[in-house]
Coordinates of C-alpha atoms in Angstrom, one line a residue:
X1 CA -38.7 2.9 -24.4
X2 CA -40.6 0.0 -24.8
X3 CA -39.2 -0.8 -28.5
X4 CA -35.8 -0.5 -26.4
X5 CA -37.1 -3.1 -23.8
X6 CA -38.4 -5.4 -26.9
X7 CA -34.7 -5.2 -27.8
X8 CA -33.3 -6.3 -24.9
X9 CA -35.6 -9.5 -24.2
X10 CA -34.6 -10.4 -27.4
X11 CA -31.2 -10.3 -27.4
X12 CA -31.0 -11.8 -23.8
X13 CA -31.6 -16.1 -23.4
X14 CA -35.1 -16.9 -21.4
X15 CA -33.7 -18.9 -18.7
X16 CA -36.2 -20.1 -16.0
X17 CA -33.7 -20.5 -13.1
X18 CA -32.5 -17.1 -13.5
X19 CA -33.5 -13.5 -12.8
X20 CA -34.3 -10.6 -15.5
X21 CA -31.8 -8.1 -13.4
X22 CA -29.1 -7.9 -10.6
X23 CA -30.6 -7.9 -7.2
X24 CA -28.8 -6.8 -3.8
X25 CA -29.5 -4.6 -1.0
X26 CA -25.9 -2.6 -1.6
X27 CA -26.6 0.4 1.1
X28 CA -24.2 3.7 0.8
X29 CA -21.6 2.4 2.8
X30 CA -21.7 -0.7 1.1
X31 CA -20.4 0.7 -2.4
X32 CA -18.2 3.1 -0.3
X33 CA -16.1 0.5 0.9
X34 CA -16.5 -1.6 -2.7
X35 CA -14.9 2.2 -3.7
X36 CA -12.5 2.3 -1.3
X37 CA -11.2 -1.1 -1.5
X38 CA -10.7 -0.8 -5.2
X39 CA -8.1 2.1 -4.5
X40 CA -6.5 0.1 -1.7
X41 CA -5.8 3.3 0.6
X42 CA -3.2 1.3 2.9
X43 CA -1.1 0.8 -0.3
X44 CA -1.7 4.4 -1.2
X45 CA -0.2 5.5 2.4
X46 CA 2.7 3.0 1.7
X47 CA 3.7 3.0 -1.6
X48 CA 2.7 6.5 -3.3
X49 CA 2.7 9.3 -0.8
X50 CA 6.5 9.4 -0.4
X51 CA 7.0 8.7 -4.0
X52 CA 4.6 11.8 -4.5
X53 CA 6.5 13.3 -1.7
X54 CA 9.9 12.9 -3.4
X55 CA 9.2 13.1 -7.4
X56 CA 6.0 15.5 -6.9
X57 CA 6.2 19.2 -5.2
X58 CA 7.3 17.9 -1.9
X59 CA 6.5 19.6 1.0
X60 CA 3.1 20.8 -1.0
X61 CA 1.8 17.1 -1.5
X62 CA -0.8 17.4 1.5
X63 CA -2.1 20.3 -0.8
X64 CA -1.9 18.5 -3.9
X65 CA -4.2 16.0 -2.4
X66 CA -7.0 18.5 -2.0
X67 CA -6.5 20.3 -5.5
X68 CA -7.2 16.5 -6.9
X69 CA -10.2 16.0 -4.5
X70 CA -11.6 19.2 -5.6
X71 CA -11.4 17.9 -9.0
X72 CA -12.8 15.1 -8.4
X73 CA -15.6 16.8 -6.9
X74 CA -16.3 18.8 -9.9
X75 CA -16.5 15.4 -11.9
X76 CA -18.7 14.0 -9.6
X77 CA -21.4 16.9 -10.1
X78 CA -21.7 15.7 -13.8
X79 CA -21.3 12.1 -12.8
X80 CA -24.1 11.8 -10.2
X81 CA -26.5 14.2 -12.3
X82 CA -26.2 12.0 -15.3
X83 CA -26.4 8.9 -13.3
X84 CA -30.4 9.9 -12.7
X85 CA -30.9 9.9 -16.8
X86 CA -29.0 6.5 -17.3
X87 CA -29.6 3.8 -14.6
X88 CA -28.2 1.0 -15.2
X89 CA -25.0 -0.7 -14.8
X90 CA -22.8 0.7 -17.6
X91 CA -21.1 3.6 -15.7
X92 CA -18.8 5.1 -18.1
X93 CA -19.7 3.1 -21.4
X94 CA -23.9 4.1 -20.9
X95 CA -23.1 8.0 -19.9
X96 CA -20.5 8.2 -22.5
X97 CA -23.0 6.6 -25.2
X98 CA -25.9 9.2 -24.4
X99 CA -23.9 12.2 -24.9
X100 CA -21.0 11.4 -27.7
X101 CA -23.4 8.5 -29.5
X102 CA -23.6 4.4 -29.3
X103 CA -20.0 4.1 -31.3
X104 CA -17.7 6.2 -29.1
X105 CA -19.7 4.7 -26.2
X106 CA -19.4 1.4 -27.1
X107 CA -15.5 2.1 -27.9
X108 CA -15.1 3.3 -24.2
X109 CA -16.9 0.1 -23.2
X110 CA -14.0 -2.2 -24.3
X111 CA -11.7 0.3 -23.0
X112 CA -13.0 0.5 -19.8
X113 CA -13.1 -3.4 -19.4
X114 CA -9.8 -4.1 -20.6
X115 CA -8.3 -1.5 -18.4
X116 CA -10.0 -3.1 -15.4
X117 CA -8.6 -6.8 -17.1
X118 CA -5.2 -5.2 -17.2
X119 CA -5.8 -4.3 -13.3
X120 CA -6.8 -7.4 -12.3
X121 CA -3.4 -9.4 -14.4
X122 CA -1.5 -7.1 -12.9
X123 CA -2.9 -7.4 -9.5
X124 CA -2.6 -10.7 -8.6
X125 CA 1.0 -11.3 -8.9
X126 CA 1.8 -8.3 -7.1
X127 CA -0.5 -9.8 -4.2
X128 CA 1.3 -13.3 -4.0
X129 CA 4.7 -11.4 -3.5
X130 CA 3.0 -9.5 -0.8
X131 CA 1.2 -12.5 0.9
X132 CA 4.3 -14.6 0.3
X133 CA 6.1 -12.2 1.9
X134 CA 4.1 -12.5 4.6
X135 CA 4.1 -16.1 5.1
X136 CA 7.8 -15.4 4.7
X137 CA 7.6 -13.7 7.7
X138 CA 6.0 -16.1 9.6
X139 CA 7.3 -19.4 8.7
X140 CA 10.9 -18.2 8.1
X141 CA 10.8 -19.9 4.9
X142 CA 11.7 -18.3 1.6
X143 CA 10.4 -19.3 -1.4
X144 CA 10.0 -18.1 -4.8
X145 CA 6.4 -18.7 -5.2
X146 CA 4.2 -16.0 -5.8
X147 CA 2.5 -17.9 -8.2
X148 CA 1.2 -19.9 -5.5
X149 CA -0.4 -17.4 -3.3
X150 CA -1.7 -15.8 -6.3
X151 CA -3.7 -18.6 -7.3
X152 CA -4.7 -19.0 -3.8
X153 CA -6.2 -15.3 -4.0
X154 CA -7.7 -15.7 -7.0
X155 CA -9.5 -19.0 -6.0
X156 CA -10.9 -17.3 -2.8
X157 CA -11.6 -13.9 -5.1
X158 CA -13.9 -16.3 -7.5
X159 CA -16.2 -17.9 -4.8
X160 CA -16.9 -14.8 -3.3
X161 CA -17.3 -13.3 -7.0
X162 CA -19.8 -15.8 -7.7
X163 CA -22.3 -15.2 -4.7
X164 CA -24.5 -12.0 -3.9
X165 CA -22.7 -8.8 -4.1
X166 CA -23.9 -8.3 -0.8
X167 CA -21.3 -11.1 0.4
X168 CA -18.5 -9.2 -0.9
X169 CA -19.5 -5.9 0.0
X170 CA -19.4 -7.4 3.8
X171 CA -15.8 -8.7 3.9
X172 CA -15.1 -5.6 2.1
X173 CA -15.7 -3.5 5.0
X174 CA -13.6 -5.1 7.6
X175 CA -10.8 -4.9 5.3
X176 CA -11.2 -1.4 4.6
X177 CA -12.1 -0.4 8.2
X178 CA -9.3 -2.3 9.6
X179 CA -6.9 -0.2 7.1
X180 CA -8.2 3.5 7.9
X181 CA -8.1 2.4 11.6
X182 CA -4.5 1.8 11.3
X183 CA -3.5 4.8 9.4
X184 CA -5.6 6.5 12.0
X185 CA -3.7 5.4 15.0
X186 CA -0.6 5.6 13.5
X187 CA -1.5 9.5 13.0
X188 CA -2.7 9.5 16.5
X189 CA 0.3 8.7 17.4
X190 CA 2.7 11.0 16.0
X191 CA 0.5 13.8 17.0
X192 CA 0.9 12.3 20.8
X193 CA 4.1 12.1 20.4
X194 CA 5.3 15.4 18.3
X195 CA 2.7 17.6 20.4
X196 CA 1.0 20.6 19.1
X197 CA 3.7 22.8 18.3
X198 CA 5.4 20.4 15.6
X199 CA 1.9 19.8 14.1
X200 CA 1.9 23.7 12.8
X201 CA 2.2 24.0 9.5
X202 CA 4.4 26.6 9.2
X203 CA 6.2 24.4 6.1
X204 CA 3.3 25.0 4.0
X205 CA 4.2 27.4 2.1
X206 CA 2.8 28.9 -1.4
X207 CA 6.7 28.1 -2.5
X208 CA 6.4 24.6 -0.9
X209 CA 3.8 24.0 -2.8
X210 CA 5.1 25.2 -6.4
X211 CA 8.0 23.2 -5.8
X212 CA 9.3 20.0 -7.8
X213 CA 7.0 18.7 -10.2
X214 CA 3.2 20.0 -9.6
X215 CA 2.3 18.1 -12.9
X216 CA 3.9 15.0 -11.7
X217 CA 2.2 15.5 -8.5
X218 CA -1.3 16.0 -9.8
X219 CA -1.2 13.2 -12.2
X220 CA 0.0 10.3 -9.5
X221 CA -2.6 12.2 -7.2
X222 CA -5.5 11.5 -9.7
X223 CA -4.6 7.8 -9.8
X224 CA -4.8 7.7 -6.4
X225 CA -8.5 8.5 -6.8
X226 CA -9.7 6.8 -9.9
X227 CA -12.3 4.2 -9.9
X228 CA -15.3 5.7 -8.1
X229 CA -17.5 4.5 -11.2
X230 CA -18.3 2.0 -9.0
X231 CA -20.6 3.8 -7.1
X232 CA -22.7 3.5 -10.5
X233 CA -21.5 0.0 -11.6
X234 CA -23.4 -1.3 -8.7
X235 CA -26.6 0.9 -9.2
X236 CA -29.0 -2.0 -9.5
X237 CA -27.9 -3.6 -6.8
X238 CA -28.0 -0.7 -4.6
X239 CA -31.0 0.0 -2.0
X240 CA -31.9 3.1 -3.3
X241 CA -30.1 4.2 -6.4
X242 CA -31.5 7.6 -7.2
X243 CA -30.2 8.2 -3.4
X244 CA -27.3 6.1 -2.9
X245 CA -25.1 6.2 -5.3
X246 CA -24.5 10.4 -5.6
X247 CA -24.2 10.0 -2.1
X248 CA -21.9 7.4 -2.1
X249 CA -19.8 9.0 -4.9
X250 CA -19.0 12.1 -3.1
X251 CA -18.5 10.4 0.1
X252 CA -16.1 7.9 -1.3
X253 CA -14.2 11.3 -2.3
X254 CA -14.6 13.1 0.8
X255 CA -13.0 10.1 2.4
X256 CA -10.4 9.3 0.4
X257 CA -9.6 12.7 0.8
X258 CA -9.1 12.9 4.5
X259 CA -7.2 9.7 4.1
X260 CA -4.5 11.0 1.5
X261 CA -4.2 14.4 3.0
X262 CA -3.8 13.4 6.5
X263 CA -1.7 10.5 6.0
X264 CA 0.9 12.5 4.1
X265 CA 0.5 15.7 6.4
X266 CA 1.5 13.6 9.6
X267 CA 4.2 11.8 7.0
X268 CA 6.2 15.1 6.7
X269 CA 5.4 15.5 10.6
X270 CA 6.7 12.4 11.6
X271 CA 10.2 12.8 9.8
X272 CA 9.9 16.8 10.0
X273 CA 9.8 19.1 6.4
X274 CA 14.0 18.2 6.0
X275 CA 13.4 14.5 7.2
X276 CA 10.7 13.9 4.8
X277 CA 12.2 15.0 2.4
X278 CA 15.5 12.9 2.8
X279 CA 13.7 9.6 3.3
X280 CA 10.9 9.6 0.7
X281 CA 13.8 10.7 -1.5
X282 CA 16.4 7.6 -0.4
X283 CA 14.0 5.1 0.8
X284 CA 10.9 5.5 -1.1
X285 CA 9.2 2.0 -1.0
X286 CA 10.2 1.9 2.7
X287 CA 9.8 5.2 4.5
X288 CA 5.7 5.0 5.3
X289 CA 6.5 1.5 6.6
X290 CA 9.4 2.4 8.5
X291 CA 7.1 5.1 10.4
X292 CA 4.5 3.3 11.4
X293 CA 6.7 0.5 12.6
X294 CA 8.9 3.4 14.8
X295 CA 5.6 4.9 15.9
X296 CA 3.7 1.7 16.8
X297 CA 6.5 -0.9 17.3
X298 CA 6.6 -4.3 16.1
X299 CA 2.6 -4.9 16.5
X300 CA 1.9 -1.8 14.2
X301 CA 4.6 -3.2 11.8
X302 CA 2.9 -6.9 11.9
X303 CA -0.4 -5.1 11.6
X304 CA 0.8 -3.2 8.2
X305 CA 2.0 -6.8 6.7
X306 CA -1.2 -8.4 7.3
X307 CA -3.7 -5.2 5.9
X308 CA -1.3 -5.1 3.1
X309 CA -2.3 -8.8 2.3
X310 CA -6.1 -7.7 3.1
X311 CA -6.0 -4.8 1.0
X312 CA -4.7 -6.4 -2.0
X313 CA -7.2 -9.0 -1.8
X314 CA -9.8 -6.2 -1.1
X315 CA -8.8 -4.8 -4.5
X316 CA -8.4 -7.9 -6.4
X317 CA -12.4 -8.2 -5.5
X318 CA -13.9 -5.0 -6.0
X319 CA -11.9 -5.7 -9.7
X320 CA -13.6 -8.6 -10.3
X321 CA -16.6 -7.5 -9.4
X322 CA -16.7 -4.6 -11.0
X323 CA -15.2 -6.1 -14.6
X324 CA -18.0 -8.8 -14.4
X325 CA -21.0 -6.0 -13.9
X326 CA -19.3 -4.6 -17.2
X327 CA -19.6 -8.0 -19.4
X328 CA -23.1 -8.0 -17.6
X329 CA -23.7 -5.0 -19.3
X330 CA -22.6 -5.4 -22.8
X331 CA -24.1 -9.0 -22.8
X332 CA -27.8 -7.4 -21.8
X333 CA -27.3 -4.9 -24.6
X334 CA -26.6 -7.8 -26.8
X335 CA -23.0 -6.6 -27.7
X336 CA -21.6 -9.7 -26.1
X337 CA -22.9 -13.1 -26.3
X338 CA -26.5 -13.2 -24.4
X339 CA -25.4 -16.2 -22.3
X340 CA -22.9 -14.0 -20.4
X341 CA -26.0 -11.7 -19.3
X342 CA -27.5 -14.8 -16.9
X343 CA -28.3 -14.1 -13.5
X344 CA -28.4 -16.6 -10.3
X345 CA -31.6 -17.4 -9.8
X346 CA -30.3 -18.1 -6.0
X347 CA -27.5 -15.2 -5.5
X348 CA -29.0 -12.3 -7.8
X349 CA -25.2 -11.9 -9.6
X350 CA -24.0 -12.4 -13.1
X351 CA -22.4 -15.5 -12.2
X352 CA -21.6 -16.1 -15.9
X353 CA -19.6 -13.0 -16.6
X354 CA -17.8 -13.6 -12.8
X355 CA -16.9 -17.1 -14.6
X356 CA -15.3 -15.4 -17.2
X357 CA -13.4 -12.8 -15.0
X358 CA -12.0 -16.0 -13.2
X359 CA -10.5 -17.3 -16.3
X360 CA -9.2 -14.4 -16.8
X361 CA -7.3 -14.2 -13.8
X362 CA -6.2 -17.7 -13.7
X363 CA -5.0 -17.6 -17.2
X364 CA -2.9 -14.9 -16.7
X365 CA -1.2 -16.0 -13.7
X366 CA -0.4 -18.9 -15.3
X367 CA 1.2 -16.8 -18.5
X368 CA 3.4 -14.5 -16.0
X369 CA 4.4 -17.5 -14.4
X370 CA 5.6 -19.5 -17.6
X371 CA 7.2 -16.4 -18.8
X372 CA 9.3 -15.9 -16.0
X373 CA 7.9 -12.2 -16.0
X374 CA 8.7 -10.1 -12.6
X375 CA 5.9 -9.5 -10.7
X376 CA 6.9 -5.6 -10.0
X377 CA 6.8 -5.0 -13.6
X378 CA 4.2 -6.5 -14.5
X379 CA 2.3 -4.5 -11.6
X380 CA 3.5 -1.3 -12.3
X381 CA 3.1 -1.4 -16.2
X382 CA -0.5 -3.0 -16.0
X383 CA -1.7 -0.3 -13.2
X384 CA -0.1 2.6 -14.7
X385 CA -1.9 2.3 -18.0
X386 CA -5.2 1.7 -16.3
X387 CA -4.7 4.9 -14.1
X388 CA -4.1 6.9 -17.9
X389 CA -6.9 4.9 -19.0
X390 CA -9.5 5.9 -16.5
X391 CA -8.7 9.6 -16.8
X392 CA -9.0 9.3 -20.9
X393 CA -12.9 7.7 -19.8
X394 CA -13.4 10.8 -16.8
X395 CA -12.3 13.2 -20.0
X396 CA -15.0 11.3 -22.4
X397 CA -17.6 11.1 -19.4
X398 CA -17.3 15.2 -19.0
X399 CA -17.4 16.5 -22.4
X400 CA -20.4 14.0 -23.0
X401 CA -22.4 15.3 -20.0
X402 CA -22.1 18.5 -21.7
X403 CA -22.8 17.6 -24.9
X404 CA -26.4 15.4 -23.5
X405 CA -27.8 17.7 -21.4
X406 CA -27.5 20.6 -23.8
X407 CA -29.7 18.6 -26.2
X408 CA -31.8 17.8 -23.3
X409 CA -35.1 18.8 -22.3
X410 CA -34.4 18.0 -18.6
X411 CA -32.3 21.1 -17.0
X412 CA -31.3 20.7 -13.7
X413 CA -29.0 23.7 -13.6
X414 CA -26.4 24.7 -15.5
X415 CA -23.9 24.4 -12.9
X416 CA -24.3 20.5 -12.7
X417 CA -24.6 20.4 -16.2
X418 CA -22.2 22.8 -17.8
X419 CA -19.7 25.0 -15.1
X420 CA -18.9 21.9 -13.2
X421 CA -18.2 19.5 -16.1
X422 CA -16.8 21.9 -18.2
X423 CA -14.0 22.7 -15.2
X424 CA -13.6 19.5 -14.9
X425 CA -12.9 18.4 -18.2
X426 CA -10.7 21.1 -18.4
X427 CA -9.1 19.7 -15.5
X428 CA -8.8 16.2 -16.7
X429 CA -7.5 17.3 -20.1
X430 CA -4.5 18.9 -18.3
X431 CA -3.9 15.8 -16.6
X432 CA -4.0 13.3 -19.2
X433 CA -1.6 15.5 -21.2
X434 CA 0.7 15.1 -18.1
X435 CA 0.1 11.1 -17.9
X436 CA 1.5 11.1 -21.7
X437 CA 4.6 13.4 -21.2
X438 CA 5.5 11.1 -18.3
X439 CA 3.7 7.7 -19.1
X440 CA 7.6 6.1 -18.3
X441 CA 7.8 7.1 -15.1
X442 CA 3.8 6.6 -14.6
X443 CA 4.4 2.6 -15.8
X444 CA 8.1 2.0 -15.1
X445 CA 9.4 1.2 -18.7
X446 CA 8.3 3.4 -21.9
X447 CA 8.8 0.1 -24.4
X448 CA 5.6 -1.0 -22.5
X449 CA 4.1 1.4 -22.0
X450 CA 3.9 2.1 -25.3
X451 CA 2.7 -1.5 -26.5
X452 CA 0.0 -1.5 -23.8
X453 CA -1.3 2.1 -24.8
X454 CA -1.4 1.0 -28.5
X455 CA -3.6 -1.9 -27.4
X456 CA -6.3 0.3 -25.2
X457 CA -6.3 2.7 -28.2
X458 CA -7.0 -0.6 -31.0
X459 CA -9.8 -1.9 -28.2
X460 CA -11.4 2.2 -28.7
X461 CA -11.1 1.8 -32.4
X462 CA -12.4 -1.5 -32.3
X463 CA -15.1 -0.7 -30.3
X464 CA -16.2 1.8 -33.0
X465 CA -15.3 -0.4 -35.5
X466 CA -18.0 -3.2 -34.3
X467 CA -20.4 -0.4 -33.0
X468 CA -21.0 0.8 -37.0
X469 CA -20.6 -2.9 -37.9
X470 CA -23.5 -3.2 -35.5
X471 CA -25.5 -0.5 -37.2
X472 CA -25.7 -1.9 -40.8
X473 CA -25.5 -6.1 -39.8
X474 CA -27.5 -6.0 -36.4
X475 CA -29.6 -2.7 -36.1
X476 CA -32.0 -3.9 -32.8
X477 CA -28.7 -4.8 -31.2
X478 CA -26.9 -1.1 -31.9
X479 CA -30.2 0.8 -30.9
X480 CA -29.6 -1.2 -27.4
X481 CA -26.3 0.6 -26.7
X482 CA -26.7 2.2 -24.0
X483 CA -29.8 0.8 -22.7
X484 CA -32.7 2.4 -20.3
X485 CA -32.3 6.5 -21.3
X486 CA -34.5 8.4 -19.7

């Protein structure tokens, strides 16, 4: 441990105005809502259920929700058992290098981060057509300029970026608690409305739920919840780690959960089993909206526009945050250039690597724009592939939980450390076979889809590639893969 340590201070710059780690003060509901905000729920309620509602098993969705939750679960157990072994701010790329070796790990590391860069690119112009819209709405003026808004988010998105995760985590929470109040009320309403005896489920059905395209239901379901890494992304900036992040992990879950299953439950209530069935299937991208607005009138409907602008700006945050904490990562480890490891003496956050997130964005904004590219496409391509991408890590993450604590001399049971990953991965397996039978319909356009999962595959090889580069030119630097094992 301490040759490890010797490493590290090494390979990292001495800088007097800066700190040796991340600081914060991140409590459970803190990295919840970080969680949350990353898998904007409102846009889940809007834009997936009745698409999972009218290309997945239908009626069954509300069902399909909990199968993936139960999942998730099961991933979790691994997940928050290993994070006690490996605490630092890695997440996928330090679990995955403790059980399958520094190589695959360090692979997964530029996986993971470009998958989060291809979030990010694709967020932003989707978010200055939404907030466009918006102002659309309110000025009565149409313009075609997404670009501007976009750059407008991202600017705001980099201050905040730059300053104490603690800053973030705050505005984070009103947006996310303004959303699940919404979708609450809206459900309040329906049932109010409906009464008791159209709130039985007597449409559930084992046949309901067979019906349509399980697989196709499961696998946009799992992308609903990916991204609760995060909980362990932010583990040295949380209060107490060994505490609050396998608490926050599940509760993220449980959460998301309640929110997918009973938004799409009181969906099919709203319209009724036939109704629901009819409008997701016609009206896809408007049917959620056009229920809450008939359910709560024109201020629900102006409330929907403005938490849409909120969430996406809630997401494009927790991205950038969590995509910095990663270059933090692999810069401490010496992987990437030392200088990108600096911490704010002042604000306790890898200001550096937030720097370079915010090029990031801003450069490719600024490419979309010249190219004339639509902002839909872009969205849906980009998202897709890191939805495929994330399960691919979740599949590496289980099999090397297995694999670490059978060579382990800690045992904390073998159902965290064997039955519950070994289900899972079994699990995840399934669905990433699903993601690449239908990675078209999962990104919108094969030809892309197929360029953009060639180049997460070259940044795994690549990552491999430089890892056993590392071993024979730089041997201190590839022992510090993975840093702080216990």
């Amino acid at each position: 441990m301490e040759q490890l340590q010797a490493v590290v201070q090494k390979e990292t710059p001495n800088m007097d105005t800066e700190c040796a780690t991340l600081t914060g003060r991140l409590g459970t509901l803190d990295i919840v809502f970080t969680v949350l905000a990353y898998n904007a729920p409102l846009a889940v309620v809007v834009g997936l259920i009745p698409i999972i509602i009218a290309y997945g098993n239908g009626l069954g969705a509300p069902v399909t929700f909990v199968a993936v939750a139960i999942l998730m679960l099961l991933f979790s157990v691994g997940f928050t058992t290993m994070s006690r072994h490996v605490p630092n701010a890695g997440a996928y790329y330090a679990y995955i290098t403790v059980g399958l070796g520094p190589c695959t790990g360090l692979g997964s590391a530029f996986m993971a981060m470009l998958a989060y860069a291809f979030f990010i690119m694709g967020g932003y112009p989707y978010a200055g057509v939404i907030i466009g819209s918006f102002a659309t709405h309110l000025t009565g003026k149409s313009e075609e300029t997404w670009w501007l808004w976009a750059i407008i988010l991202w600017a705001v998105v980099s201050v905040l970026g730059y300053f104490r995760i603690t800053l973030s985590a705050r505005v984070l929470t009103l947006a996310l608690v303004c959303e699940i109040l919404l979708v609450a009320v809206w459900e309040g309403a329906i049932a109010l409305t409906k009464g008791y005896s159209f709130l039985s489920p007597v449409w559930l059905s084992p046949t309901a739920v067979m019906s349509g395209s399980v697989g196709l239901a499961i696998l946009f379901g799992v992308t609903c919840f990916a991204g609760f890494e995060a909980t362990a992304v932010f583990r040295e900036e949380a209060r107490d780690p060994e505490v609050t992040v396998p608490r926050a992990t599940y509760l993220s879950i449980i959460i998301m959960a309640c929110v997918f299953v009973s938004a799409t439950y009181f969906f099919i209530v709203a319209y009724g089993p036939a109704g629901a069935l009819a409008k997701a299937g016609s009206e896809p991208a408007t049917a959620a909206l056009d229920s809450i607005a008939g359910y709560l009138g024109h201020v629900g409907q102006a409330a929907v526009s403005v938490l849409m602008c909120t969430s996406m700006f809630a997401c494009q945050l927790a991205l950038h945050n969590i995509l910095a904490r990663y270059i933090y990562s692999l810069s401490i480890d010496g992987v990437l250039p030392p200088g990108l490891g600096a911490i704010h003496s002042r604000h306790g956050s890898p200001y550096r690597a937030s720097l370079l997130v915010s090029v990031l964005g801003v450069v490719s904004v600024t490419v979309l724009t010249v190219t004339g590219a639509d902002p839909f496409t872009a969205y849906a391509a980009l998202v897709g592939i890191t939805g495929f991408t994330l399960i691919l890590l979740q599949i590496l993450t289980s099999l090397s939980v297995i694999l670490f604590f059978r060579r382990s001399r800690v045992h904390p049971g073998r159902w965290k450390t064997m039955y519950a990953p070994a289900a899972s991965l079994v699990g995840l397996v399934m669905t990433g076979w699903l993601a690449i039978s239908n990675i078209e319909m999962l990104t919108g356009n094969l030809r892309v889809a197929q360029c953009l999962l060639a180049i997460i595959f070259a940044s795994l090889i690549g990552g491999i590639a430089y890892a056993n580069r590392l071993r024979s030119r730089r041997p201190t630097v590839f022992a510090a893969i993975g840093r702080k094992m216990r």
